[in-house]
Amino acid sequence: MKDSFAALALFARGLAGVDIEVQPLEGNAGTRAVLAGQRLLLPAQDDGSSDGERLRCAMVAHAVAHLRHSQPARPARTLKPMGIAIVSAIEDARVERLLCRDFPGVHGWFAGSLAPAPDPLDLGFAVLVSRMDRVLMLPAWQDDNHWVNKARRLFDETVASAGLEDYGAFRTIASILANDLGQMRVRFDPQHYAVPAPYRDDNSYLWDFGEAETPPDEAIALQQPGSRPPPPTDAANPSDGPLPEGAAELELGRYSYPEWDRKLERLRPGWCTVIEKLPAWQGLLPVREQQTAASNTTERLTPLALPRARQLDRTHRLRRQWEGDDVDLNAAIEVLVDRRLRLRPDPRLFMRPGKAPRPSSVLVLLDLSESANDPVHGGARSLLDVEKQAALLLAGSNARGADRFAIHGFSSNTRAEVYYYRLLEFGRPLEAPSRAVIGAVRGRYSTRIGAALRHAASHLRTEPSGQRAILLVTDGAPSDIDVHDPKYLIEDARMAVAEAREAGVRTACIAVDSAADAYVRRIFGWRNYCIADDARSLPARLARMSARLAAAN
């Protein structure tokens, strides 16, 4: 064992040109190399195989790359944990490429010691970094992820424009990539994250965390993550912030649905997961204030609720008619009796179908994405506030265009997390608890319309026979962070509308977006949508469209 580490020390000196002390890690300290100054600590385990020997050589070469080309102990106070991890990964790739330029033979050790190719459907932080490592190390490797390909493009452009020696230029692209991950809401857990490539060290050589109560190695991967305290907040989602105590959302169930791939022209089975939840009980004071405002405006909305639609109903027969398609037997018997009594008979001898109230179920589906939090015309109220108030007003006016009325909402965080909220159930009166639940829901994440429409249609299939309809209220085109083709989710939503129509469920949309005409028409057709240029007109448009759906043939 001592001879092995002595040989690795000579190898390191040959690459670095200076003496480097190579020693084993004490005890079971882990399988990750640690670089401290000109002292390299390697895991003591060695199975004697060629793969194990190549891994150790790659560990030494990587450490030498840092010693030759990295500035140690840079201040880390201005970076968040996710930023530190991305800057470290880009710096690893930069110094390795510099070492490969000087010693081309080491490339094979690095390439052969990369982490195995991960599942392409996994969008976790460690997997994305592993995929980035692979495309930066292997130029011919192909990856279909937008963020990974952006990393390769930015890296190559920086090499061409600034050269590999410009640390500041690569620090800039690392900041861009880390910001993109934050926008994509990729979660980063510093307690369980480990650098994906097994030959790379823990990157503690690169950073100076200064004097702090929190251990500095919390932000990067070391070998005993369970001994560190958990972070107070999720660094990848600073905009969401921690939920108040008792405000956790309760999961009610998970459901899988297909999704239409417009390029393959087929459904991908079980592609999306819809998660039904109860909204966190937040914002109840604003709800009470909204109730007061609603009480002042309900009377203005009520005249807009159109009269209930009536339809021809052969089970409802009108008797004693002047004309009709059948004879009223009771009236005919009375005519015979009147003739025997020499009385003048009533000539109304017929029956015809009457018109009965048309049974209907209308589900109002609210878009609860992050963009719905935008203020309306620079005011204090958001679009989501207007959506919720309009739905409350419509439900409060007894929705005279529908026998049964429900309010649901949705948002999405990739295909694996389409959140669905059943805010007001069919047949349930609009009482204080229901108002509180609707008021508590908040806008987050993105808008995967197709999956939400499929789940809403599944609820309507259990409704009594009659007119069944979904009325979507949204402020923009369907989108999600794991989809970069702008037409992909539009075509999927169009297919979901067609599937609902085949199941006897009609769908329509109110879009609070002046530029919505093209995509809304593509999804819902020519007659099944309207555009509200002014969000303040949403309550009236919602009432009219709801009555129209209930009255549709």
Tab-separated table of C-alpha atoms in Angstrom, residues 50-257:
chain	number	residue	atom	x	y	z
A	50	SER	CA	-7.420	-1.902	-13.889
A	51	ASP	CA	-10.535	0.216	-13.324
A	52	GLY	CA	-9.435	0.978	-9.761
A	53	GLU	CA	-5.972	1.943	-10.964
A	54	ARG	CA	-7.415	4.206	-13.656
A	55	LEU	CA	-9.708	5.869	-11.100
A	56	ARG	CA	-6.763	6.646	-8.796
A	57	CYS	CA	-4.755	8.051	-11.695
A	58	ALA	CA	-7.739	10.228	-12.648
A	59	MET	CA	-7.999	11.452	-9.013
A	60	VAL	CA	-4.340	12.451	-9.013
A	61	ALA	CA	-4.557	14.094	-12.443
A	62	HIS	CA	-7.613	16.085	-11.423
A	63	ALA	CA	-5.912	17.318	-8.266
A	64	VAL	CA	-2.861	18.337	-10.304
A	65	ALA	CA	-5.140	20.237	-12.695
A	66	HIS	CA	-6.385	22.328	-9.758
A	67	LEU	CA	-2.863	22.895	-8.437
A	68	ARG	CA	-1.663	24.075	-11.855
A	69	HIS	CA	-4.626	26.158	-13.000
A	70	SER	CA	-6.995	27.034	-10.079
A	71	GLN	CA	-6.657	29.795	-7.539
A	72	PRO	CA	-7.345	28.277	-4.109
A	73	ALA	CA	-9.515	29.638	-1.307
A	74	ARG	CA	-11.653	32.080	-3.238
A	75	PRO	CA	-14.259	33.841	-1.049
A	76	ALA	CA	-17.611	32.065	-1.131
A	77	ARG	CA	-19.749	34.409	0.981
A	78	THR	CA	-21.471	35.969	-2.050
A	79	LEU	CA	-22.584	32.621	-3.491
A	80	LYS	CA	-25.514	30.424	-2.593
A	81	PRO	CA	-24.947	26.680	-2.185
A	82	MET	CA	-26.295	25.899	-5.660
A	83	GLY	CA	-24.051	28.569	-7.164
A	84	ILE	CA	-21.004	27.110	-5.420
A	85	ALA	CA	-21.780	23.663	-6.834
A	86	ILE	CA	-22.201	24.935	-10.417
A	87	VAL	CA	-19.114	27.185	-10.309
A	88	SER	CA	-17.129	24.235	-8.958
A	89	ALA	CA	-18.362	21.940	-11.736
A	90	ILE	CA	-17.465	24.464	-14.448
A	91	GLU	CA	-14.055	25.027	-12.848
A	92	ASP	CA	-13.459	21.254	-12.783
A	93	ALA	CA	-14.181	21.061	-16.509
A	94	ARG	CA	-11.992	24.112	-17.255
A	95	VAL	CA	-8.871	22.888	-15.447
A	96	GLU	CA	-9.250	19.367	-16.796
A	97	ARG	CA	-9.356	20.678	-20.334
A	98	LEU	CA	-6.240	22.736	-19.650
A	99	LEU	CA	-4.442	19.658	-18.312
A	100	CYS	CA	-5.566	17.604	-21.326
A	101	ARG	CA	-4.159	20.310	-23.574
A	102	ASP	CA	-0.750	19.946	-21.892
A	103	PHE	CA	-0.926	16.156	-21.400
A	104	PRO	CA	-3.369	14.661	-23.953
A	105	GLY	CA	-2.999	11.174	-22.481
A	106	VAL	CA	-4.892	12.031	-19.292
A	107	HIS	CA	-8.123	12.540	-21.230
A	108	GLY	CA	-8.704	8.812	-21.345
A	109	TRP	CA	-8.482	8.553	-17.555
A	110	PHE	CA	-11.006	11.346	-17.087
A	111	ALA	CA	-13.422	10.058	-19.753
A	112	GLY	CA	-13.227	6.493	-18.476
A	113	SER	CA	-13.909	7.539	-14.874
A	114	LEU	CA	-17.012	9.651	-15.456
A	115	ALA	CA	-20.213	8.690	-13.713
A	116	PRO	CA	-22.379	6.250	-15.734
A	117	ALA	CA	-24.803	7.851	-18.191
A	118	PRO	CA	-27.856	8.779	-16.087
A	119	ASP	CA	-31.538	8.277	-16.836
A	120	PRO	CA	-32.458	10.896	-19.480
A	121	LEU	CA	-35.869	11.376	-17.837
A	122	ASP	CA	-34.347	12.334	-14.464
A	123	LEU	CA	-34.194	16.118	-14.065
A	124	GLY	CA	-32.626	16.240	-10.592
A	125	PHE	CA	-29.743	18.578	-9.857
A	126	ALA	CA	-27.037	15.906	-9.548
A	127	VAL	CA	-28.182	14.218	-12.760
A	128	LEU	CA	-28.122	17.485	-14.722
A	129	VAL	CA	-24.596	18.210	-13.475
A	130	SER	CA	-23.537	14.669	-14.418
A	131	ARG	CA	-24.957	15.129	-17.914
A	132	MET	CA	-23.148	18.458	-18.203
A	133	ASP	CA	-19.869	16.820	-17.123
A	134	ARG	CA	-20.315	14.223	-19.842
A	135	VAL	CA	-21.004	16.641	-22.727
A	136	LEU	CA	-18.097	18.892	-21.679
A	137	MET	CA	-15.706	15.944	-21.507
A	138	LEU	CA	-16.964	14.074	-24.603
A	139	PRO	CA	-17.571	16.477	-27.540
A	140	ALA	CA	-19.338	13.790	-29.595
A	141	TRP	CA	-21.812	12.945	-26.829
A	142	GLN	CA	-25.412	13.968	-27.592
A	143	ASP	CA	-27.922	15.086	-24.994
A	144	ASP	CA	-31.491	16.276	-25.556
A	145	ASN	CA	-31.750	18.501	-22.478
A	146	HIS	CA	-31.933	22.238	-23.192
A	147	TRP	CA	-29.986	23.290	-20.087
A	148	VAL	CA	-27.196	20.758	-20.696
A	149	ASN	CA	-26.815	21.833	-24.315
A	150	LYS	CA	-26.815	25.479	-23.233
A	151	ALA	CA	-23.947	24.691	-20.854
A	152	ARG	CA	-21.931	23.127	-23.671
A	153	ARG	CA	-22.659	26.039	-26.011
A	154	LEU	CA	-21.682	28.686	-23.440
A	155	PHE	CA	-18.553	26.761	-22.477
A	156	ASP	CA	-17.395	26.378	-26.084
A	157	GLU	CA	-18.170	30.015	-26.897
A	158	THR	CA	-16.177	31.156	-23.861
A	159	VAL	CA	-13.224	28.977	-24.865
A	160	ALA	CA	-13.284	30.515	-28.356
A	161	SER	CA	-13.687	34.124	-27.196
A	162	ALA	CA	-11.747	34.335	-23.921
A	163	GLY	CA	-9.590	31.235	-23.782
A	164	LEU	CA	-9.370	28.580	-21.084
A	165	GLU	CA	-7.193	30.735	-18.803
A	166	ASP	CA	-9.887	33.364	-18.152
A	167	TYR	CA	-11.441	32.189	-14.872
A	168	GLY	CA	-13.755	35.223	-14.690
A	169	ALA	CA	-15.407	34.417	-18.018
A	170	PHE	CA	-16.206	30.876	-16.892
A	171	ARG	CA	-17.432	32.157	-13.531
A	172	THR	CA	-19.916	34.279	-15.487
A	173	ILE	CA	-21.365	31.376	-17.458
A	174	ALA	CA	-21.584	29.332	-14.245
A	175	SER	CA	-23.689	32.110	-12.708
A	176	ILE	CA	-25.962	32.076	-15.773
A	177	LEU	CA	-26.427	28.320	-15.531
A	178	ALA	CA	-27.100	28.429	-11.787
A	179	ASN	CA	-29.689	31.164	-12.312
A	180	ASP	CA	-31.370	29.049	-15.006
A	181	LEU	CA	-31.641	26.134	-12.591
A	182	GLY	CA	-33.234	28.429	-10.045
A	183	GLN	CA	-35.752	29.606	-12.656
A	184	MET	CA	-36.395	25.964	-13.542
A	185	ARG	CA	-37.047	25.290	-9.842
A	186	VAL	CA	-34.568	22.429	-9.763
A	187	ARG	CA	-34.195	21.476	-6.120
A	188	PHE	CA	-30.741	21.404	-4.557
A	189	ASP	CA	-30.118	19.570	-1.297
A	190	PRO	CA	-26.581	20.449	-0.116
A	191	GLN	CA	-26.734	17.802	2.604
A	192	HIS	CA	-27.068	14.907	0.189
A	193	TYR	CA	-25.373	16.225	-2.931
A	194	ALA	CA	-22.087	14.643	-3.984
A	195	VAL	CA	-19.981	15.622	-6.992
A	196	PRO	CA	-21.175	13.125	-9.648
A	197	ALA	CA	-17.773	12.234	-11.162
A	198	PRO	CA	-16.176	9.793	-8.674
A	199	TYR	CA	-12.594	10.867	-9.458
A	200	ARG	CA	-13.138	14.534	-8.595
A	201	ASP	CA	-12.360	15.894	-5.137
A	202	ASP	CA	-14.806	17.654	-2.828
A	203	ASN	CA	-13.849	21.135	-4.149
A	204	SER	CA	-12.972	22.399	-0.672
A	205	TYR	CA	-9.628	23.442	-2.173
A	206	LEU	CA	-11.389	26.127	-4.213
A	207	TRP	CA	-13.287	27.996	-1.504
A	208	ASP	CA	-12.778	30.066	1.631
A	209	PHE	CA	-15.970	30.228	3.653
A	210	GLY	CA	-14.528	32.503	6.323
A	211	GLU	CA	-15.579	32.457	9.952
A	212	ALA	CA	-19.187	31.341	10.170
A	213	GLU	CA	-21.381	29.477	12.622
A	214	THR	CA	-22.645	27.212	9.854
A	215	PRO	CA	-20.004	24.753	8.660
A	216	PRO	CA	-18.757	25.899	5.249
A	217	ASP	CA	-18.812	22.418	3.823
A	218	GLU	CA	-22.625	22.526	4.031
A	219	ALA	CA	-22.642	24.068	0.569
A	220	ILE	CA	-20.579	21.433	-1.195
A	221	ALA	CA	-20.265	17.675	-1.155
A	222	LEU	CA	-18.158	16.013	1.524
A	223	GLN	CA	-18.269	12.437	2.667
A	224	GLN	CA	-20.476	12.530	5.781
A	225	PRO	CA	-23.565	14.530	4.818
A	226	GLY	CA	-25.718	13.118	7.582
A	227	SER	CA	-23.711	14.900	10.288
A	228	ARG	CA	-24.615	18.400	9.098
A	229	PRO	CA	-27.733	20.359	10.023
A	230	PRO	CA	-30.362	20.824	7.279
A	231	PRO	CA	-30.549	24.196	5.529
A	232	PRO	CA	-33.242	26.584	6.748
A	233	THR	CA	-34.646	27.139	3.255
A	234	ASP	CA	-34.474	25.619	-0.196
A	235	ALA	CA	-31.760	27.557	-1.996
A	236	ALA	CA	-33.082	26.523	-5.381
A	237	ASN	CA	-36.472	28.112	-4.710
A	238	PRO	CA	-35.875	31.408	-2.943
A	239	SER	CA	-38.994	32.968	-4.388
A	240	ASP	CA	-41.320	30.456	-2.739
A	241	GLY	CA	-39.932	30.880	0.773
A	242	PRO	CA	-40.696	28.558	3.666
A	243	LEU	CA	-44.303	27.757	4.422
A	244	PRO	CA	-45.637	28.863	7.795
A	245	GLU	CA	-46.073	26.227	10.452
A	246	GLY	CA	-49.138	24.124	9.750
A	247	ALA	CA	-49.317	25.358	6.164
A	248	ALA	CA	-48.120	22.187	4.421
A	249	GLU	CA	-50.254	21.047	1.505
A	250	LEU	CA	-51.943	17.685	2.054
A	251	GLU	CA	-51.583	15.248	-0.840
A	252	LEU	CA	-54.827	13.446	-1.707
A	253	GLY	CA	-53.767	11.165	-4.564
A	254	ARG	CA	-51.602	10.661	-7.656
A	255	TYR	CA	-52.814	9.899	-11.182
A	256	SER	CA	-50.941	9.126	-14.395
A	257	TYR	CA	-51.991	10.468	-17.797
